[in-house]
Amino acid sequence: MTVWRDGVLLDPPPRGLRCAVLVCLATAGQRGLGPDRLLQSVLSTDGRRRGIRSANALEQHVTELRRLGLPIPERGRSATDPYVLDFERVRVDAEDFLRDLRDLAATPDVSRLAALMAHWTGDPLLHHPQVDRLLWNRHIKGRSTLLKHVRAADWESLPELGEFLDLFPDDRASALLQADLARLDRKRLLVVEDQNMDQIVDILDAYECVRVTDLADWERQLRDRRDDILSVHGALIDLHLTDSFRDHDGYQIADWLRLNTEIPASVMTMAPPAGNLRQESTIQQKRYRLLQIVYKGYGTFNARALREAATQLTSDEDVHVRARLGSTLETALFHARKRLSYPSPEHNHTRLRQCEVEAAVAARQMEIGTLPEARRAVRDFRDTWPA
């Protein structure tokens, strides 16, 4: 809570039980609270019992608030006369919110809705556990009314909405609207799958999936709707795109994406190749710039593995962005080594050694640098050592 007195921030502000008393009076409005109701409304730290035991102790806290310059007039002589904030001499943001909400037009402009959302900086139930929850009823009902207005308006054009909804993790109405907002912001995922497309897409229902069934379909869509199909955030590609499971057609699509785009890719399979799987996976990941090769399961699909693969391909979290940069760097180094090893490693020994040193420097920058610095390090390495 912040308190301003005559335009100057009160530092430090009231804390503990004194803060709870002030918040109770601020939420009660112009009717105020009688001594008994105020005693019931100020709770202990754990919120399970009264925080102030007697009327005399309560009066001491109120006296201290008056000494800080807060306008709390003396009560009348009756035992039931309330404590009241003088709202002629004080402004309370929670009351400003309710007033502005009452003045809202039937079909408000989104700028007015944004201004109403700006009144809120957090969930009062979480920030003030020593205040009886019932005192917030007017404000919580007001918030629900605001959400109804938001739903009826062009809420997709409210950039503040996501941050506003994040303030109320335990509110059901906020959670429902946040789910709609998440669906609006869904990442696009290229899914290449020849036999079980519907099941895979159902598992990846959090994404807008662009479907490709085989190599011929890939070439056709690339020709007819190239810009749309290449506007995806990641690609999850089945390794085998024929019934025989003997082809590796998925690698062809992954290699095209590596050579022509920055789209990250992973391969999925229900029939891993024979031999040393760890060695084979490592080589192919580096060759085709694959984040991973996922065993998707046989019969019953491994939904968790597929969702985790999709997250790694599309997430904006720092750890996932760095993982994708690491994959790009490893692939660039793989192909640079391959090129510099022709006709033999000895032929380009000095340049090969320089390439590996610069790759190590870029890798270190990815670990300790900011994301812009990490991106720049990987980009500079690729420009210096093109595949």
JSON list of C-alpha atoms in Angstrom, two decimals, residues 242-343:
[
{"chain": "A", "resi": 242, "resn": "THR", "atom": "CA", "xyz": [5.32, -43.93, -46.02]},
{"chain": "A", "resi": 243, "resn": "ASP", "atom": "CA", "xyz": [3.74, -47.14, -44.76]},
{"chain": "A", "resi": 244, "resn": "SER", "atom": "CA", "xyz": [6.98, -49.09, -45.07]},
{"chain": "A", "resi": 245, "resn": "PHE", "atom": "CA", "xyz": [8.84, -47.19, -42.30]},
{"chain": "A", "resi": 246, "resn": "ARG", "atom": "CA", "xyz": [11.95, -47.55, -44.48]},
{"chain": "A", "resi": 247, "resn": "ASP", "atom": "CA", "xyz": [12.02, -43.97, -45.71]},
{"chain": "A", "resi": 248, "resn": "HIS", "atom": "CA", "xyz": [13.53, -40.97, -43.94]},
{"chain": "A", "resi": 249, "resn": "ASP", "atom": "CA", "xyz": [11.42, -38.42, -45.83]},
{"chain": "A", "resi": 250, "resn": "GLY", "atom": "CA", "xyz": [10.99, -36.30, -42.70]},
{"chain": "A", "resi": 251, "resn": "TYR", "atom": "CA", "xyz": [14.68, -35.43, -42.84]},
{"chain": "A", "resi": 252, "resn": "GLN", "atom": "CA", "xyz": [14.21, -33.95, -46.32]},
{"chain": "A", "resi": 253, "resn": "ILE", "atom": "CA", "xyz": [11.65, -31.47, -44.97]},
{"chain": "A", "resi": 254, "resn": "ALA", "atom": "CA", "xyz": [13.83, -30.68, -41.96]},
{"chain": "A", "resi": 255, "resn": "ASP", "atom": "CA", "xyz": [16.81, -30.05, -44.23]},
{"chain": "A", "resi": 256, "resn": "TRP", "atom": "CA", "xyz": [14.78, -27.74, -46.48]},
{"chain": "A", "resi": 257, "resn": "LEU", "atom": "CA", "xyz": [13.77, -25.73, -43.41]},
{"chain": "A", "resi": 258, "resn": "ARG", "atom": "CA", "xyz": [17.40, -25.57, -42.25]},
{"chain": "A", "resi": 259, "resn": "LEU", "atom": "CA", "xyz": [18.65, -24.30, -45.59]},
{"chain": "A", "resi": 260, "resn": "ASN", "atom": "CA", "xyz": [15.85, -21.81, -46.27]},
{"chain": "A", "resi": 261, "resn": "THR", "atom": "CA", "xyz": [14.38, -20.61, -42.97]},
{"chain": "A", "resi": 262, "resn": "GLU", "atom": "CA", "xyz": [15.06, -20.00, -39.28]},
{"chain": "A", "resi": 263, "resn": "ILE", "atom": "CA", "xyz": [12.14, -22.25, -38.26]},
{"chain": "A", "resi": 264, "resn": "PRO", "atom": "CA", "xyz": [13.24, -24.69, -35.52]},
{"chain": "A", "resi": 265, "resn": "ALA", "atom": "CA", "xyz": [12.33, -28.34, -36.04]},
{"chain": "A", "resi": 266, "resn": "SER", "atom": "CA", "xyz": [12.14, -31.64, -34.21]},
{"chain": "A", "resi": 267, "resn": "VAL", "atom": "CA", "xyz": [11.55, -35.10, -35.63]},
{"chain": "A", "resi": 268, "resn": "MET", "atom": "CA", "xyz": [9.14, -37.63, -34.12]},
{"chain": "A", "resi": 269, "resn": "THR", "atom": "CA", "xyz": [8.98, -41.34, -34.80]},
{"chain": "A", "resi": 270, "resn": "MET", "atom": "CA", "xyz": [7.33, -44.55, -33.62]},
{"chain": "A", "resi": 271, "resn": "ALA", "atom": "CA", "xyz": [9.99, -46.68, -35.35]},
{"chain": "A", "resi": 272, "resn": "PRO", "atom": "CA", "xyz": [13.48, -45.56, -34.34]},
{"chain": "A", "resi": 273, "resn": "PRO", "atom": "CA", "xyz": [16.31, -46.70, -36.67]},
{"chain": "A", "resi": 274, "resn": "ALA", "atom": "CA", "xyz": [18.37, -49.73, -35.71]},
{"chain": "A", "resi": 275, "resn": "GLY", "atom": "CA", "xyz": [21.84, -49.34, -34.23]},
{"chain": "A", "resi": 276, "resn": "ASN", "atom": "CA", "xyz": [23.30, -46.89, -31.75]},
{"chain": "A", "resi": 277, "resn": "LEU", "atom": "CA", "xyz": [20.33, -44.60, -31.14]},
{"chain": "A", "resi": 278, "resn": "ARG", "atom": "CA", "xyz": [22.24, -42.05, -29.08]},
{"chain": "A", "resi": 279, "resn": "GLN", "atom": "CA", "xyz": [24.97, -41.65, -31.69]},
{"chain": "A", "resi": 280, "resn": "GLU", "atom": "CA", "xyz": [22.50, -41.65, -34.58]},
{"chain": "A", "resi": 281, "resn": "SER", "atom": "CA", "xyz": [20.27, -39.05, -32.90]},
{"chain": "A", "resi": 282, "resn": "THR", "atom": "CA", "xyz": [23.19, -36.77, -32.08]},
{"chain": "A", "resi": 283, "resn": "ILE", "atom": "CA", "xyz": [24.51, -36.83, -35.65]},
{"chain": "A", "resi": 284, "resn": "GLN", "atom": "CA", "xyz": [21.11, -36.22, -37.25]},
{"chain": "A", "resi": 285, "resn": "GLN", "atom": "CA", "xyz": [20.24, -33.44, -34.81]},
{"chain": "A", "resi": 286, "resn": "LYS", "atom": "CA", "xyz": [23.42, -31.60, -35.75]},
{"chain": "A", "resi": 287, "resn": "ARG", "atom": "CA", "xyz": [23.07, -32.31, -39.46]},
{"chain": "A", "resi": 288, "resn": "TYR", "atom": "CA", "xyz": [19.46, -31.11, -39.78]},
{"chain": "A", "resi": 289, "resn": "ARG", "atom": "CA", "xyz": [19.33, -28.51, -36.95]},
{"chain": "A", "resi": 290, "resn": "LEU", "atom": "CA", "xyz": [16.90, -30.59, -34.91]},
{"chain": "A", "resi": 291, "resn": "LEU", "atom": "CA", "xyz": [16.14, -29.74, -31.31]},
{"chain": "A", "resi": 292, "resn": "GLN", "atom": "CA", "xyz": [15.39, -33.39, -30.59]},
{"chain": "A", "resi": 293, "resn": "ILE", "atom": "CA", "xyz": [14.23, -36.69, -32.01]},
{"chain": "A", "resi": 294, "resn": "VAL", "atom": "CA", "xyz": [11.11, -37.72, -30.10]},
{"chain": "A", "resi": 295, "resn": "TYR", "atom": "CA", "xyz": [9.78, -41.24, -29.66]},
{"chain": "A", "resi": 296, "resn": "LYS", "atom": "CA", "xyz": [6.06, -40.55, -30.02]},
{"chain": "A", "resi": 297, "resn": "GLY", "atom": "CA", "xyz": [4.93, -43.99, -28.88]},
{"chain": "A", "resi": 298, "resn": "TYR", "atom": "CA", "xyz": [3.22, -46.83, -30.68]},
{"chain": "A", "resi": 299, "resn": "GLY", "atom": "CA", "xyz": [-0.52, -47.43, -30.35]},
{"chain": "A", "resi": 300, "resn": "THR", "atom": "CA", "xyz": [-0.83, -45.02, -27.42]},
{"chain": "A", "resi": 301, "resn": "PHE", "atom": "CA", "xyz": [0.96, -41.78, -28.13]},
{"chain": "A", "resi": 302, "resn": "ASN", "atom": "CA", "xyz": [3.30, -40.18, -25.62]},
{"chain": "A", "resi": 303, "resn": "ALA", "atom": "CA", "xyz": [1.32, -36.96, -25.20]},
{"chain": "A", "resi": 304, "resn": "ARG", "atom": "CA", "xyz": [3.69, -35.52, -22.62]},
{"chain": "A", "resi": 305, "resn": "ALA", "atom": "CA", "xyz": [6.73, -35.95, -24.87]},
{"chain": "A", "resi": 306, "resn": "LEU", "atom": "CA", "xyz": [4.95, -34.40, -27.85]},
{"chain": "A", "resi": 307, "resn": "ARG", "atom": "CA", "xyz": [3.76, -31.41, -25.85]},
{"chain": "A", "resi": 308, "resn": "GLU", "atom": "CA", "xyz": [7.22, -30.88, -24.38]},
{"chain": "A", "resi": 309, "resn": "ALA", "atom": "CA", "xyz": [8.68, -31.02, -27.89]},
{"chain": "A", "resi": 310, "resn": "ALA", "atom": "CA", "xyz": [6.18, -28.40, -29.07]},
{"chain": "A", "resi": 311, "resn": "THR", "atom": "CA", "xyz": [7.01, -26.19, -26.09]},
{"chain": "A", "resi": 312, "resn": "GLN", "atom": "CA", "xyz": [10.73, -26.34, -26.83]},
{"chain": "A", "resi": 313, "resn": "LEU", "atom": "CA", "xyz": [10.06, -25.39, -30.44]},
{"chain": "A", "resi": 314, "resn": "THR", "atom": "CA", "xyz": [7.83, -22.39, -29.74]},
{"chain": "A", "resi": 315, "resn": "SER", "atom": "CA", "xyz": [8.26, -21.11, -26.18]},
{"chain": "A", "resi": 316, "resn": "ASP", "atom": "CA", "xyz": [9.57, -17.59, -25.58]},
{"chain": "A", "resi": 317, "resn": "GLU", "atom": "CA", "xyz": [11.09, -18.55, -22.24]},
{"chain": "A", "resi": 318, "resn": "ASP", "atom": "CA", "xyz": [14.78, -17.80, -21.89]},
{"chain": "A", "resi": 319, "resn": "VAL", "atom": "CA", "xyz": [15.83, -21.44, -21.46]},
{"chain": "A", "resi": 320, "resn": "HIS", "atom": "CA", "xyz": [14.01, -22.56, -24.62]},
{"chain": "A", "resi": 321, "resn": "VAL", "atom": "CA", "xyz": [15.26, -19.66, -26.74]},
{"chain": "A", "resi": 322, "resn": "ARG", "atom": "CA", "xyz": [18.83, -20.46, -25.69]},
{"chain": "A", "resi": 323, "resn": "ALA", "atom": "CA", "xyz": [18.30, -24.15, -26.45]},
{"chain": "A", "resi": 324, "resn": "ARG", "atom": "CA", "xyz": [17.23, -23.25, -30.00]},
{"chain": "A", "resi": 325, "resn": "LEU", "atom": "CA", "xyz": [20.24, -20.98, -30.39]},
{"chain": "A", "resi": 326, "resn": "GLY", "atom": "CA", "xyz": [22.45, -23.83, -29.16]},
{"chain": "A", "resi": 327, "resn": "SER", "atom": "CA", "xyz": [20.99, -26.15, -31.78]},
{"chain": "A", "resi": 328, "resn": "THR", "atom": "CA", "xyz": [21.65, -23.56, -34.49]},
{"chain": "A", "resi": 329, "resn": "LEU", "atom": "CA", "xyz": [25.25, -23.14, -33.34]},
{"chain": "A", "resi": 330, "resn": "GLU", "atom": "CA", "xyz": [25.90, -26.91, -33.21]},
{"chain": "A", "resi": 331, "resn": "THR", "atom": "CA", "xyz": [24.53, -27.35, -36.73]},
{"chain": "A", "resi": 332, "resn": "ALA", "atom": "CA", "xyz": [26.61, -24.46, -38.06]},
{"chain": "A", "resi": 333, "resn": "LEU", "atom": "CA", "xyz": [29.73, -25.97, -36.47]},
{"chain": "A", "resi": 334, "resn": "PHE", "atom": "CA", "xyz": [28.86, -29.45, -37.81]},
{"chain": "A", "resi": 335, "resn": "HIS", "atom": "CA", "xyz": [28.67, -28.25, -41.41]},
{"chain": "A", "resi": 336, "resn": "ALA", "atom": "CA", "xyz": [31.67, -25.95, -41.07]},
{"chain": "A", "resi": 337, "resn": "ARG", "atom": "CA", "xyz": [33.75, -28.89, -39.82]},
{"chain": "A", "resi": 338, "resn": "LYS", "atom": "CA", "xyz": [32.48, -31.01, -42.67]},
{"chain": "A", "resi": 339, "resn": "ARG", "atom": "CA", "xyz": [33.44, -28.40, -45.25]},
{"chain": "A", "resi": 340, "resn": "LEU", "atom": "CA", "xyz": [36.83, -27.66, -43.68]},
{"chain": "A", "resi": 341, "resn": "SER", "atom": "CA", "xyz": [37.66, -31.38, -43.47]},
{"chain": "A", "resi": 342, "resn": "TYR", "atom": "CA", "xyz": [37.70, -31.64, -47.27]},
{"chain": "A", "resi": 343, "resn": "PRO", "atom": "CA", "xyz": [39.88, -33.00, -48.75]}
]
